[in-house]
XYZ file of C-alpha atoms in Angstrom:
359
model
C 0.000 0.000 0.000
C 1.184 3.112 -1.107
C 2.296 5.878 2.180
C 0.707 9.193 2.532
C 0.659 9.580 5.724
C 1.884 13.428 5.862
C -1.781 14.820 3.698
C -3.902 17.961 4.869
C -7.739 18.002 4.463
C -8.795 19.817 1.567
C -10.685 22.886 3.414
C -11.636 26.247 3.067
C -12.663 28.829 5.836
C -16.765 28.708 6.019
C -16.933 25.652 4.740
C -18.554 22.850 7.140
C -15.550 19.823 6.756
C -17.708 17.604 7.822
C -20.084 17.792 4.810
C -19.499 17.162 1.547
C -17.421 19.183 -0.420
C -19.445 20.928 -3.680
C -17.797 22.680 -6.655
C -20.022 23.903 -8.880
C -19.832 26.066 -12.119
C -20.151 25.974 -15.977
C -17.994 23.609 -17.697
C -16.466 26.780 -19.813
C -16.019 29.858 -19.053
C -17.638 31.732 -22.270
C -18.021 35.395 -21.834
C -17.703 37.810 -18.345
C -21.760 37.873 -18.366
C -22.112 34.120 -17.650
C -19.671 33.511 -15.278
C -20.713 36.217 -12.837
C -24.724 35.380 -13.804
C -24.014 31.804 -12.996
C -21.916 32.576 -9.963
C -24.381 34.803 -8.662
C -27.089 32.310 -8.393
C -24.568 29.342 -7.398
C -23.881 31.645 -4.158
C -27.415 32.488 -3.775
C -28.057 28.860 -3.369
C -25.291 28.062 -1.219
C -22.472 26.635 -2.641
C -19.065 27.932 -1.746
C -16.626 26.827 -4.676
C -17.445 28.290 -7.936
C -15.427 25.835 -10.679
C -14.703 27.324 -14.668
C -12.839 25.570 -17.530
C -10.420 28.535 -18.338
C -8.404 25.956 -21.138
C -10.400 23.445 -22.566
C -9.126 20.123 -23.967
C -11.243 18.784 -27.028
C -11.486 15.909 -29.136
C -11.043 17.275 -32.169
C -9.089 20.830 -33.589
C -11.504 23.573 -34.792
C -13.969 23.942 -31.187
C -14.371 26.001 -28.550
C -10.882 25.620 -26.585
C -11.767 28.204 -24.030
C -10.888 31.768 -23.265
C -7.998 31.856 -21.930
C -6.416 34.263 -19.649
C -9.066 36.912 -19.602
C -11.090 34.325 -18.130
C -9.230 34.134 -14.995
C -10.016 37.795 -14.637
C -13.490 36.940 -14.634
C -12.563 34.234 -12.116
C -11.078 37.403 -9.779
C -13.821 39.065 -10.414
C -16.375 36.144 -9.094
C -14.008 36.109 -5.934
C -14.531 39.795 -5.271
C -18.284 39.904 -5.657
C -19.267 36.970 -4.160
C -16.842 35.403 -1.726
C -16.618 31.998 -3.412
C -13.730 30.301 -3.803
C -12.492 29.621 -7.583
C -11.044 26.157 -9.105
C -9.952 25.511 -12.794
C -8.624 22.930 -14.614
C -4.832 22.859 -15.331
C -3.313 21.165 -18.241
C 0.496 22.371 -18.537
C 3.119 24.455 -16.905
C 1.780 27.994 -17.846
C -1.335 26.933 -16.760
C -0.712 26.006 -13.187
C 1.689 29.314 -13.456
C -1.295 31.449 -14.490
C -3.620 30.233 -12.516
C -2.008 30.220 -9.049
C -0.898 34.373 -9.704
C -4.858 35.168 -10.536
C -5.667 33.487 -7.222
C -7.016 30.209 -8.284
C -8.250 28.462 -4.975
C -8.323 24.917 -6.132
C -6.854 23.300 -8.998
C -7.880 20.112 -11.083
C -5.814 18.107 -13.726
C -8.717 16.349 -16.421
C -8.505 13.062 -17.193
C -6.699 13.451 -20.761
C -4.245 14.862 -18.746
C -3.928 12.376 -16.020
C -3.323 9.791 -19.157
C -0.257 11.255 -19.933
C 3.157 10.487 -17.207
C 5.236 13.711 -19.301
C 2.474 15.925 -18.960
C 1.560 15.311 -14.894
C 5.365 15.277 -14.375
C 5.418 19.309 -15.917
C 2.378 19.931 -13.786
C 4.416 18.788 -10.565
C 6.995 20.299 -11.660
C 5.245 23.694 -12.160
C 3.078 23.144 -8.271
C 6.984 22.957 -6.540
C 7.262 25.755 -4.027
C 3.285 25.965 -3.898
C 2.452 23.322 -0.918
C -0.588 25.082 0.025
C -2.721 24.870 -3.083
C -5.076 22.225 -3.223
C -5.014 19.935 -6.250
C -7.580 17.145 -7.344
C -6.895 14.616 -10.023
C -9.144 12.998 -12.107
C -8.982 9.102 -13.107
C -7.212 8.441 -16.700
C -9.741 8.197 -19.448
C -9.048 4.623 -19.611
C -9.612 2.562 -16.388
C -6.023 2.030 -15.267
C -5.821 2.183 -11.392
C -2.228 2.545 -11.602
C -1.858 4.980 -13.999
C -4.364 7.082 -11.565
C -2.042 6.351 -8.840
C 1.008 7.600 -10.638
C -0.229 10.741 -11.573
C -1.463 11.312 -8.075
C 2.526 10.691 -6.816
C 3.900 12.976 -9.181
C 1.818 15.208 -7.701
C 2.345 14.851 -4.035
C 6.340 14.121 -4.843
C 6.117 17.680 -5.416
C 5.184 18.843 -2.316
C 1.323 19.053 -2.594
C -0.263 17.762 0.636
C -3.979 19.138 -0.485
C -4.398 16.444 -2.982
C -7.190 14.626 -3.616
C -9.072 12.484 -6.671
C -11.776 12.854 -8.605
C -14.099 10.355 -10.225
C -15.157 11.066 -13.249
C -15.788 7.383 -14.911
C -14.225 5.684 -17.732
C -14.563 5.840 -21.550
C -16.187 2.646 -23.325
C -16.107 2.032 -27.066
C -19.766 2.160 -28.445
C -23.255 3.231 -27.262
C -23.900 2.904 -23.499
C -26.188 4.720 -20.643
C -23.668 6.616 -19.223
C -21.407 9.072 -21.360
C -18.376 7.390 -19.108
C -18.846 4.147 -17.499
C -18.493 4.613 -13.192
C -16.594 1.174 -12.660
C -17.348 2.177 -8.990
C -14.868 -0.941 -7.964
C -11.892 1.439 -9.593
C -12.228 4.304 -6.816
C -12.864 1.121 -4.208
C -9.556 -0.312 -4.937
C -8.353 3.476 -4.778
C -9.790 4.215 -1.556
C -8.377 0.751 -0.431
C -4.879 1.682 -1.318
C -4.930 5.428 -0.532
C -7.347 5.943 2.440
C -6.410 9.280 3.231
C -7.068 10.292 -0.363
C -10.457 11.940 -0.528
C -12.284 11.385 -3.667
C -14.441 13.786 -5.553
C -17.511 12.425 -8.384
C -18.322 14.490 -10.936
C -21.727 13.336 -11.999
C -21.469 15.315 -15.077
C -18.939 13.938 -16.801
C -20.114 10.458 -15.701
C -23.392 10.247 -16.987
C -23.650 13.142 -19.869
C -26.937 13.945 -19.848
C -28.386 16.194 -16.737
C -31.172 13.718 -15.612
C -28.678 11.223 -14.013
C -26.694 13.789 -12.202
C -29.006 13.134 -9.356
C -29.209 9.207 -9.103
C -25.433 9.036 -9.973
C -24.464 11.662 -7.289
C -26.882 9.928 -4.506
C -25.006 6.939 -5.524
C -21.252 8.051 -4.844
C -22.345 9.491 -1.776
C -23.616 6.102 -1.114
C -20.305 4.983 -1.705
C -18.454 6.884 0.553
C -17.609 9.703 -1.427
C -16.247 13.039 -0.040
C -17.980 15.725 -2.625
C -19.297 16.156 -5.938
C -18.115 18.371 -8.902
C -21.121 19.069 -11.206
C -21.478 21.390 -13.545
C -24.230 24.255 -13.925
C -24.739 26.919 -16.487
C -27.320 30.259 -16.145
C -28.758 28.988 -19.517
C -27.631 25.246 -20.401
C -28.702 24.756 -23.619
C -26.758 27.407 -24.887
C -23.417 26.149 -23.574
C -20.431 26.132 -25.807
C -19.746 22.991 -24.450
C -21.133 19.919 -22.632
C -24.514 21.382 -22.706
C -26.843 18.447 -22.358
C -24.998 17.897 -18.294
C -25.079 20.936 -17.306
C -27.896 22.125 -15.042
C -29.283 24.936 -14.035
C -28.525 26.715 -10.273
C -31.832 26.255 -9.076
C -31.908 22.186 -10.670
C -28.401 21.991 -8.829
C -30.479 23.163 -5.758
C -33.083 20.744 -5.747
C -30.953 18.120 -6.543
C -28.976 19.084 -3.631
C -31.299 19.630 -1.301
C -32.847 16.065 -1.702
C -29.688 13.957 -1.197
C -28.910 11.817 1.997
C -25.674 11.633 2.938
C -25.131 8.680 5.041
C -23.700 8.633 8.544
C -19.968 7.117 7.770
C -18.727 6.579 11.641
C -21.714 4.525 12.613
C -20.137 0.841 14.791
C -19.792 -1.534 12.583
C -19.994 -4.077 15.197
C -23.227 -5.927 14.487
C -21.717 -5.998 10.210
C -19.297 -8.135 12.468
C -21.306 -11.796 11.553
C -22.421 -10.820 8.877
C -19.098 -9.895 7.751
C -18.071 -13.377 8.402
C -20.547 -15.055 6.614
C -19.280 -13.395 3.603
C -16.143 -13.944 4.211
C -16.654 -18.048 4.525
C -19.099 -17.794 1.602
C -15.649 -15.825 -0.736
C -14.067 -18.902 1.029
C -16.143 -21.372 -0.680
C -16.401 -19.633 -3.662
C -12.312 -20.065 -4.281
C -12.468 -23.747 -3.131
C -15.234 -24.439 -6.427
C -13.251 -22.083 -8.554
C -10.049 -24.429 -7.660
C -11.871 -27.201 -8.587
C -13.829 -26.503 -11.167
C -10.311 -25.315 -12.979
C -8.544 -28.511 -11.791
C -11.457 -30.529 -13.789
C -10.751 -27.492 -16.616
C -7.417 -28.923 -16.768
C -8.274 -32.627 -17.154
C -9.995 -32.053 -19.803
C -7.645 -30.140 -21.836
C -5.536 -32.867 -21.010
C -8.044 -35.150 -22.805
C -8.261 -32.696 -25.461
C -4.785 -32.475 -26.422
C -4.311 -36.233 -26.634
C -7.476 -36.812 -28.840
C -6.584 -34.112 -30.967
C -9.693 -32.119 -30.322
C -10.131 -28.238 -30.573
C -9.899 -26.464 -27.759
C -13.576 -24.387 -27.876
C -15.896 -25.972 -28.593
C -18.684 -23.876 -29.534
C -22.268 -25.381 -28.753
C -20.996 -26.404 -25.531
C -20.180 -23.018 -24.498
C -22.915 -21.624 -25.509
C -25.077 -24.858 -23.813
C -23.380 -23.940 -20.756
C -24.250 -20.197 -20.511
C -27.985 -20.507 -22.137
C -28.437 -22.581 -19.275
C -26.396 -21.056 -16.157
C -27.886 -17.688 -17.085
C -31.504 -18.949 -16.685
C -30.755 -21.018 -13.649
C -29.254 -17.265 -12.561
C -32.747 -15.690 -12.774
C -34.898 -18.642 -11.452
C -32.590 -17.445 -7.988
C -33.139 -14.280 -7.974
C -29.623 -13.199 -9.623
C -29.121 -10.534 -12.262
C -28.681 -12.636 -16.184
C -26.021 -10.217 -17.291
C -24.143 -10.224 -13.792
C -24.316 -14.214 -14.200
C -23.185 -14.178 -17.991
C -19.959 -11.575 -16.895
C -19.020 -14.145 -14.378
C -19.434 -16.993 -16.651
C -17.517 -15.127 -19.654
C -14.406 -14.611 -16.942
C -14.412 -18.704 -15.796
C -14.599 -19.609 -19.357
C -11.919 -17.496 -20.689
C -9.620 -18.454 -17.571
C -10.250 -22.228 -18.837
C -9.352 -21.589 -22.478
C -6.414 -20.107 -21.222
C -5.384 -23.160 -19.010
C -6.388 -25.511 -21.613
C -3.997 -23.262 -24.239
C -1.073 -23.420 -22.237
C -1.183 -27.554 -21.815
C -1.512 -27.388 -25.713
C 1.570 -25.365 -25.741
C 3.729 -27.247 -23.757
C 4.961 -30.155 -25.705
């Protein structure tokens, strides 16, 4: 397990620690009007941290790639009229330069970013000499734990002891519900190995389209999280980017206002047999797995001296016609069932292979 035992909380002066965190705010910055309009109404409602992408990263050349410097004015400017703290997004060396002399309160490195070792190595390099600015990274586009983890020790190898991560989900080739998929047992395995890490979801960039922001951010809290990042516009569907997330202030509100945050220190002591029961059921569960691979082995053993292929097609799909049914006459979910199924069945071709390839 990686150390970081030496972190500071992430908090700001009139903020309640022991809620969650919220950073709110349009995912670009477009024009002096609708940052301060938005702003305005985000403070009206109660949220402290007013968030802006100053530099946008796209997809493709020829879009919107944000304003630029003036828009850190703007940023000042939100600072001075309403009291809220500011966070942007940071994507080289002149950014984090630029955006720590306008004052930028909080700092985030996107997940393009986070992809890349060079280009989180000239971010740390660029946060040395500035311990006391908080920075949050977000997971790699692709769902690599250890790449997440790597960027995040650049960053504190440079000092930063603010430093948090934020959960944004992971891209999936093809048409699917969410515009990137949670994988919620990714920030598990990160809590798991960082635990003093808190972790940020950002709703918006998880689902893509504003009516799950508020099942996918009751969720995370669900799951432990320690804030959300979602972003809000004063007239959405006339964002330069990212329009269909975005809300509005007073659909940030509501959406607010009706979450439960679950009590997190409760005694865990009657989980305790319960806890147990799991644990000899997992117990079981690798004692079947052993065997059923040990029988796996046989016969691709029987295979290899008959001369036989190694799939065999209408027995594999025999085998999950039937284990997915048998799933739902118990009560379990068909396409959970068929993922497990898919996994023992690919681990067996891949015993079987290697008896075929040892001579």
């Amino acid at each position: 397990m990686e150390q970081f035992n030496d972190l500071q909380p992430i908090t700001f002066p009139g903020i309640d620690p022991n809620k969650p965190l919220i950073i709110a705010g349009p995912c670009s910055a477009e024009s002096e009007e609708q940052v301060l309009n938005t702003a305005r109404q985000l403070a009206h409602h109660g949220v402290k941290i007013f968030r802006a992408g100053i530099w946008k990263p796209r997809t493709k050349p020829g879009g919107f790639e944000g304003v630029g410097l003036k828009g850190l004015l703007w940023m000042h400017q939100v600072k001075k009229e309403t009291g809220m703290y500011t966070a942007t997004e940071v994507a080289t060396h002149d950014h984090v330069k630029a955006a720590i002399e306008a004052g930028i309160d909080l700092l985030w490195i996107g997940a393009r970013t986070a992809a890349n070792p060079f280009a989180m190595q000239e971010i740390a390099d660029a946060l040395r000499g500035h311990e006391d600015v908080p920075v949050l990274v977000k997971n790699p586009v692709n769902p690599d734990l250890e790449l997440w983890i790597g960027g995040i020790q650049r960053i504190y190898n440079a000092g930063i002891r603010k430093l948090g991560a934020i959960h944004r989900g992971f891209s999936a080739y093809g048409k699917h519900l969410f515009r990137n998929e949670p994988q919620w047992h990714i920030p598990v395995e990160l809590h798991r190995r960082l635990p003093d890490i808190p972790i940020i979801c950002d709703p918006s960039h998880m689902g893509g389209q504003r009516e799950l922001i508020s099942p996918i951010a009751q969720q995370s809290l669900d799951m432990g999280v320690d804030g959300l990042m979602i972003e809000c516009h004063c007239e959405p569907d006339s964002a330069w980017s990212d329009k269909n997330q975005q809300l509005t202030p007073e659909q940030l509100s509501v959406i607010l206002n009706a979450l439960v945050v679950r009590e997190h220190h409760v005694s865990t002591e009657n989980l305790a047999s319960l806890r147990q029961q799991i644990d000899r059921c997992d117990n079981e569960l690798l004692e079947i797995l052993a065997k059923r691979m040990r029988i796996s082995r046989e016969i691709g053993t029987y295979k290899k001296e008959h001369n036989m292929q190694i799939v065999q097609a209408n027995r594999y799909d025999e085998i999950m016609e039937r284990r997915i049914a048998q799933a739902e006459k118990i009560g379990l979910n068909p396409e959970f069932m068929k993922e497990v199924m898919q996994a023992i069945h690919e681990e067996s071709v891949h015993l079987q292979i290697s008896l075929f390839e040892n001579k």
